[in-house]
């Protein structure tokens, strides 16, 4: 605190047990808006630990305030500036009666408001012979410290811990509360590493607040899952308890106390389950493994594992095993005369120690040793575990090869690990990897006593990981770095079953990504490339023990993400091996209907536990996207290599089942093939086209909102490939496109000027494409005349025979399958192309499908009707006379009929004067008058006063139409009289009628 003034007022006595009291003032200088503040600080020490603190600043926090830190540092750096006093009891002992009285009275005077009530109370009790205070000899002295036999621990403000955790939880992950809780967990780990007994106390307080979170009950009642970030906090909570109970030097009574508390939390109904899958009918598959006498128990009756179950189980573990003790305590523990080569032998053939234990449990021991400040011991055990895993891997490979020889025609699809190591609650692979990586940049000094662990390897990017062959039990040329990389590859390549539940499946994906990200930080050298090659071969040949084995179970976690990393890492060094790995990993058997189901005769087969859980693959979309990424990476790498591209294409077509992902790959291949800085790669373009064609076939009969985009893209791709590709897709259009797509997008684009220019087509090539387009157009028009007829006519314009054929298709379909809208559209097109009689023919056919009721005076077909009448009139009286009966039959709207009547009358007045029977003009006039009469009655049925004036105007228009008839005046008068009689109850309206029409 460079700008703070610290004054150490007094110090306690450095007695035999090292206890004293420190008090002082810390002056915080004034800043812009804050005045100078002086804080009184008091600190109690006991055997090098701060056991209590008080500060007048009033700040409430889990950690010491800055003023306490400032005074502590002042005492450490300037011990001679702090006056040392004897304990106050010693000082008082040296005073006579007058001095004691003066001391007390001055003390009360200085602090009379604070201590006067207490002083009076104490005086009364001392003067009373029977008071409790007089039953005890002596008096307490806070400056003298505790007895050497008393418990001592660092000061921890328990109330503040509880309040802070409660506050963070109440914020529900907002305002950085999740980060704050993670900082608290990190603080617990730091305390454990320093072997501070408050670590367990603090975690207990945190856990109690987590268990009291009201959201737990709410989520259980609603059947909803907790948020992912909150779920991860619970995971860390469980992992920390695992570390605490595995403390190699904890007392039995401590462990018993923790076990009691853990069981109490575990029994609470809302205690979160380990798999995060509340309400699942299926058990956590870790419980499906045979376990002694209970192996035959019905798995559905077993209780769910909670986040505390593993810590409870770990309370039964101990560190007294002599073999284990030798492993962690010595770098020289070997047995070169040991010849027991059984599966669970204590040493390998080189005499190096092995540690056979459930792998996650063994790794939890490593984590516990690291967490409690024993890095060297943790490293020794980690190396023994990795050597054990490597030995098991070799033996599994030998066993599988033997089985293949004995049973050459039998597919072995067993899964030996229902409980995968990647994504496991105890993160065994991550623990081994972190322990070994830390050793890569630590010197011997870091291993003596406490170690400065870096919990997040992401913070160590600036450190160079070096090959440090500092341990006896490593092969020649090996180092902690190679060991870390190898164990990561072993864990990532393990064949394991897809776990139950959304959260656990997401955790598998997340942990796999995190581990690969850490591997990507390491620059590969020749030594590490050898490790990659070695493990890649193991994974390919290890059968059911590997997720990249020749045959795997359909429930296995896919290897796409891992294989992509292996592919990119191996490609510069061993391309053949890289492609073998990636192509093997492309499979996604859960989507294959003929995937192997396993050998039911062996109890550890997943098929005997859950025969089909495909609907429970909640992360399938993510998995498919990773599969797509792997394929895209291979396509990019294979550019220019015809054989590789063909192989990758076959793999994509066989293994990828999502049209959207295949379309993405087709687009990726197209982009890579047509990069601006190089000539197009024709092989990759053909791959792109093949994938595009597959997408067309997959989505032809299904709904896909991107379908139109896909079709347009395919035409673009085929254009880049060449004229033969365009001709091919048009000739086989019916397997790829709907008739509408084929005519409106495919053929139209192919026949556009831009395509002809782009391909530099000669006349012969143009005609060949045009012929294919016309054939396509006629086929589509026959199949779907409603949607394709107009496009077919357009495409066939330049070929008389084809055009006539298309027109005939329209006529044939007009009576049955086409609407008036479609026919009017084609008719207008015919007129525009100079075929008025054909347009007239189609217009009359359209009129037969039309029906306009009395109130449809804004119908969109009105313009078509008026256009048809105008076209008929332009062709002659006969055509007009022929269409009017169709209009009268189809249109019942008075205003529309009136408009048609006026247009006809205005241009040919003789129309209405003709007296021949069935005269079309008279027929139209009569129909119009009848429509006005019907419309009037209809409107009067539900008319309101606010529409009266509008209605009067309507009658005025009706009168104009009536007067066009030779006796129209009489008809209209009779019509009005009839209205006044029928609707005489509507007095106001009828008054307006009389005012206007008499």
PDB file of C-alpha atoms in Angstrom, residues 341-467:
ATOM      1  CA  UNK A 341       3.405 -61.536 -15.519  1.00  0.00           C
ATOM      2  CA  UNK A 342      -0.250 -61.925 -14.618  1.00  0.00           C
ATOM      3  CA  UNK A 343      -2.842 -59.297 -15.313  1.00  0.00           C
ATOM      4  CA  UNK A 344      -2.588 -57.723 -11.838  1.00  0.00           C
ATOM      5  CA  UNK A 345       1.139 -58.090 -11.249  1.00  0.00           C
ATOM      6  CA  UNK A 346       2.804 -55.464  -9.057  1.00  0.00           C
ATOM      7  CA  UNK A 347       5.730 -54.882 -11.430  1.00  0.00           C
ATOM      8  CA  UNK A 348       6.156 -55.064 -15.174  1.00  0.00           C
ATOM      9  CA  UNK A 349       8.796 -57.110 -17.006  1.00  0.00           C
ATOM     10  CA  UNK A 350      11.317 -54.303 -16.477  1.00  0.00           C
ATOM     11  CA  UNK A 351      10.793 -54.392 -12.719  1.00  0.00           C
ATOM     12  CA  UNK A 352       8.982 -51.048 -12.701  1.00  0.00           C
ATOM     13  CA  UNK A 353       6.060 -50.659 -10.279  1.00  0.00           C
ATOM     14  CA  UNK A 354       2.480 -50.858 -11.508  1.00  0.00           C
ATOM     15  CA  UNK A 355      -0.684 -49.703  -9.751  1.00  0.00           C
ATOM     16  CA  UNK A 356      -3.833 -51.674 -10.544  1.00  0.00           C
ATOM     17  CA  UNK A 357      -6.926 -49.844  -9.372  1.00  0.00           C
ATOM     18  CA  UNK A 358     -10.117 -48.549 -10.944  1.00  0.00           C
ATOM     19  CA  UNK A 359      -8.514 -45.912 -13.180  1.00  0.00           C
ATOM     20  CA  UNK A 360     -10.668 -42.913 -12.127  1.00  0.00           C
ATOM     21  CA  UNK A 361     -10.107 -43.814  -8.457  1.00  0.00           C
ATOM     22  CA  UNK A 362      -6.349 -44.145  -8.936  1.00  0.00           C
ATOM     23  CA  UNK A 363      -6.285 -40.781 -10.696  1.00  0.00           C
ATOM     24  CA  UNK A 364      -8.350 -39.278  -7.871  1.00  0.00           C
ATOM     25  CA  UNK A 365      -5.474 -40.239  -5.584  1.00  0.00           C
ATOM     26  CA  UNK A 366      -3.120 -38.315  -7.858  1.00  0.00           C
ATOM     27  CA  UNK A 367      -5.406 -35.294  -7.733  1.00  0.00           C
ATOM     28  CA  UNK A 368      -5.611 -35.549  -3.943  1.00  0.00           C
ATOM     29  CA  UNK A 369      -1.822 -35.672  -3.600  1.00  0.00           C
ATOM     30  CA  UNK A 370      -1.440 -32.633  -5.853  1.00  0.00           C
ATOM     31  CA  UNK A 371      -4.229 -30.780  -4.057  1.00  0.00           C
ATOM     32  CA  UNK A 372      -2.711 -31.354  -0.613  1.00  0.00           C
ATOM     33  CA  UNK A 373       0.750 -30.154  -1.574  1.00  0.00           C
ATOM     34  CA  UNK A 374       2.514 -33.418  -2.471  1.00  0.00           C
ATOM     35  CA  UNK A 375       3.507 -32.838  -6.130  1.00  0.00           C
ATOM     36  CA  UNK A 376       6.450 -35.258  -6.183  1.00  0.00           C
ATOM     37  CA  UNK A 377       4.337 -38.078  -4.731  1.00  0.00           C
ATOM     38  CA  UNK A 378       1.525 -37.274  -7.195  1.00  0.00           C
ATOM     39  CA  UNK A 379       3.959 -37.457 -10.098  1.00  0.00           C
ATOM     40  CA  UNK A 380       5.341 -40.834  -8.995  1.00  0.00           C
ATOM     41  CA  UNK A 381       1.871 -42.337  -8.770  1.00  0.00           C
ATOM     42  CA  UNK A 382       0.845 -40.763 -12.103  1.00  0.00           C
ATOM     43  CA  UNK A 383       3.823 -42.377 -13.839  1.00  0.00           C
ATOM     44  CA  UNK A 384       2.987 -45.777 -12.310  1.00  0.00           C
ATOM     45  CA  UNK A 385      -0.619 -45.448 -13.529  1.00  0.00           C
ATOM     46  CA  UNK A 386       0.438 -44.485 -17.056  1.00  0.00           C
ATOM     47  CA  UNK A 387       2.881 -47.374 -17.235  1.00  0.00           C
ATOM     48  CA  UNK A 388       0.063 -49.658 -16.070  1.00  0.00           C
ATOM     49  CA  UNK A 389      -2.264 -48.302 -18.777  1.00  0.00           C
ATOM     50  CA  UNK A 390       0.386 -48.792 -21.450  1.00  0.00           C
ATOM     51  CA  UNK A 391       0.992 -52.356 -20.302  1.00  0.00           C
ATOM     52  CA  UNK A 392      -2.752 -53.069 -20.320  1.00  0.00           C
ATOM     53  CA  UNK A 393      -3.015 -51.572 -23.804  1.00  0.00           C
ATOM     54  CA  UNK A 394      -0.282 -53.880 -25.096  1.00  0.00           C
ATOM     55  CA  UNK A 395      -1.872 -56.929 -23.504  1.00  0.00           C
ATOM     56  CA  UNK A 396      -5.297 -56.013 -24.893  1.00  0.00           C
ATOM     57  CA  UNK A 397      -3.804 -55.789 -28.362  1.00  0.00           C
ATOM     58  CA  UNK A 398      -2.172 -59.191 -28.000  1.00  0.00           C
ATOM     59  CA  UNK A 399      -5.417 -60.677 -26.691  1.00  0.00           C
ATOM     60  CA  UNK A 400      -7.413 -59.285 -29.605  1.00  0.00           C
ATOM     61  CA  UNK A 401      -4.927 -60.582 -32.148  1.00  0.00           C
ATOM     62  CA  UNK A 402      -5.184 -64.022 -30.563  1.00  0.00           C
ATOM     63  CA  UNK A 403      -8.991 -63.889 -30.703  1.00  0.00           C
ATOM     64  CA  UNK A 404      -8.877 -62.907 -34.369  1.00  0.00           C
ATOM     65  CA  UNK A 405      -6.715 -65.889 -35.178  1.00  0.00           C
ATOM     66  CA  UNK A 406      -8.950 -68.270 -33.223  1.00  0.00           C
ATOM     67  CA  UNK A 407     -12.232 -66.790 -34.481  1.00  0.00           C
ATOM     68  CA  UNK A 408     -11.372 -65.233 -37.865  1.00  0.00           C
ATOM     69  CA  UNK A 409     -14.994 -64.883 -39.007  1.00  0.00           C
ATOM     70  CA  UNK A 410     -16.524 -63.558 -35.785  1.00  0.00           C
ATOM     71  CA  UNK A 411     -17.011 -59.838 -35.291  1.00  0.00           C
ATOM     72  CA  UNK A 412     -16.059 -58.822 -31.767  1.00  0.00           C
ATOM     73  CA  UNK A 413     -17.923 -55.677 -30.737  1.00  0.00           C
ATOM     74  CA  UNK A 414     -17.682 -55.691 -26.968  1.00  0.00           C
ATOM     75  CA  UNK A 415     -17.170 -52.526 -24.977  1.00  0.00           C
ATOM     76  CA  UNK A 416     -14.918 -53.076 -22.002  1.00  0.00           C
ATOM     77  CA  UNK A 417     -15.561 -49.610 -20.604  1.00  0.00           C
ATOM     78  CA  UNK A 418     -19.136 -48.563 -19.938  1.00  0.00           C
ATOM     79  CA  UNK A 419     -17.610 -45.751 -17.869  1.00  0.00           C
ATOM     80  CA  UNK A 420     -15.492 -43.614 -20.202  1.00  0.00           C
ATOM     81  CA  UNK A 421     -12.497 -41.729 -18.880  1.00  0.00           C
ATOM     82  CA  UNK A 422     -13.058 -38.600 -20.970  1.00  0.00           C
ATOM     83  CA  UNK A 423     -16.046 -36.755 -19.519  1.00  0.00           C
ATOM     84  CA  UNK A 424     -15.853 -38.792 -16.317  1.00  0.00           C
ATOM     85  CA  UNK A 425     -16.829 -36.893 -13.117  1.00  0.00           C
ATOM     86  CA  UNK A 426     -13.313 -37.440 -11.728  1.00  0.00           C
ATOM     87  CA  UNK A 427     -11.596 -36.449 -15.014  1.00  0.00           C
ATOM     88  CA  UNK A 428      -8.875 -39.141 -14.730  1.00  0.00           C
ATOM     89  CA  UNK A 429      -7.172 -38.406 -18.068  1.00  0.00           C
ATOM     90  CA  UNK A 430      -7.164 -34.676 -17.412  1.00  0.00           C
ATOM     91  CA  UNK A 431      -5.635 -35.273 -13.971  1.00  0.00           C
ATOM     92  CA  UNK A 432      -2.791 -37.432 -15.330  1.00  0.00           C
ATOM     93  CA  UNK A 433      -2.178 -35.025 -18.206  1.00  0.00           C
ATOM     94  CA  UNK A 434      -2.064 -31.960 -15.936  1.00  0.00           C
ATOM     95  CA  UNK A 435       0.229 -33.646 -13.412  1.00  0.00           C
ATOM     96  CA  UNK A 436       2.721 -34.655 -16.073  1.00  0.00           C
ATOM     97  CA  UNK A 437       2.562 -31.336 -17.926  1.00  0.00           C
ATOM     98  CA  UNK A 438       3.283 -29.425 -14.734  1.00  0.00           C
ATOM     99  CA  UNK A 439       6.413 -31.516 -14.329  1.00  0.00           C
ATOM    100  CA  UNK A 440       7.557 -30.386 -17.792  1.00  0.00           C
ATOM    101  CA  UNK A 441       8.266 -26.859 -16.596  1.00  0.00           C
ATOM    102  CA  UNK A 442       9.156 -27.441 -12.952  1.00  0.00           C
ATOM    103  CA  UNK A 443      12.656 -27.642 -11.554  1.00  0.00           C
ATOM    104  CA  UNK A 444      13.662 -29.643  -8.503  1.00  0.00           C
ATOM    105  CA  UNK A 445      13.083 -26.676  -6.201  1.00  0.00           C
ATOM    106  CA  UNK A 446       9.428 -26.645  -7.127  1.00  0.00           C
ATOM    107  CA  UNK A 447       9.128 -30.215  -5.911  1.00  0.00           C
ATOM    108  CA  UNK A 448      10.513 -29.560  -2.492  1.00  0.00           C
ATOM    109  CA  UNK A 449       7.831 -28.834   0.053  1.00  0.00           C
ATOM    110  CA  UNK A 450       4.840 -27.027  -1.389  1.00  0.00           C
ATOM    111  CA  UNK A 451       4.501 -26.542  -5.135  1.00  0.00           C
ATOM    112  CA  UNK A 452       3.125 -23.603  -7.025  1.00  0.00           C
ATOM    113  CA  UNK A 453       0.537 -25.502  -9.045  1.00  0.00           C
ATOM    114  CA  UNK A 454      -1.107 -23.838 -12.013  1.00  0.00           C
ATOM    115  CA  UNK A 455      -4.640 -25.143 -11.936  1.00  0.00           C
ATOM    116  CA  UNK A 456      -5.528 -23.892 -15.395  1.00  0.00           C
ATOM    117  CA  UNK A 457      -3.023 -24.985 -18.022  1.00  0.00           C
ATOM    118  CA  UNK A 458      -4.477 -22.332 -20.292  1.00  0.00           C
ATOM    119  CA  UNK A 459      -2.535 -19.797 -18.220  1.00  0.00           C
ATOM    120  CA  UNK A 460       0.758 -21.499 -19.108  1.00  0.00           C
ATOM    121  CA  UNK A 461       0.796 -20.805 -22.860  1.00  0.00           C
ATOM    122  CA  UNK A 462       3.900 -18.692 -22.478  1.00  0.00           C
ATOM    123  CA  UNK A 463       5.786 -21.602 -20.917  1.00  0.00           C
ATOM    124  CA  UNK A 464       7.751 -23.907 -23.153  1.00  0.00           C
ATOM    125  CA  UNK A 465       7.093 -27.537 -22.358  1.00  0.00           C
ATOM    126  CA  UNK A 466      10.395 -29.338 -22.371  1.00  0.00           C
ATOM    127  CA  UNK A 467      11.411 -32.979 -22.475  1.00  0.00           C
TER     128      UNK A 467
END
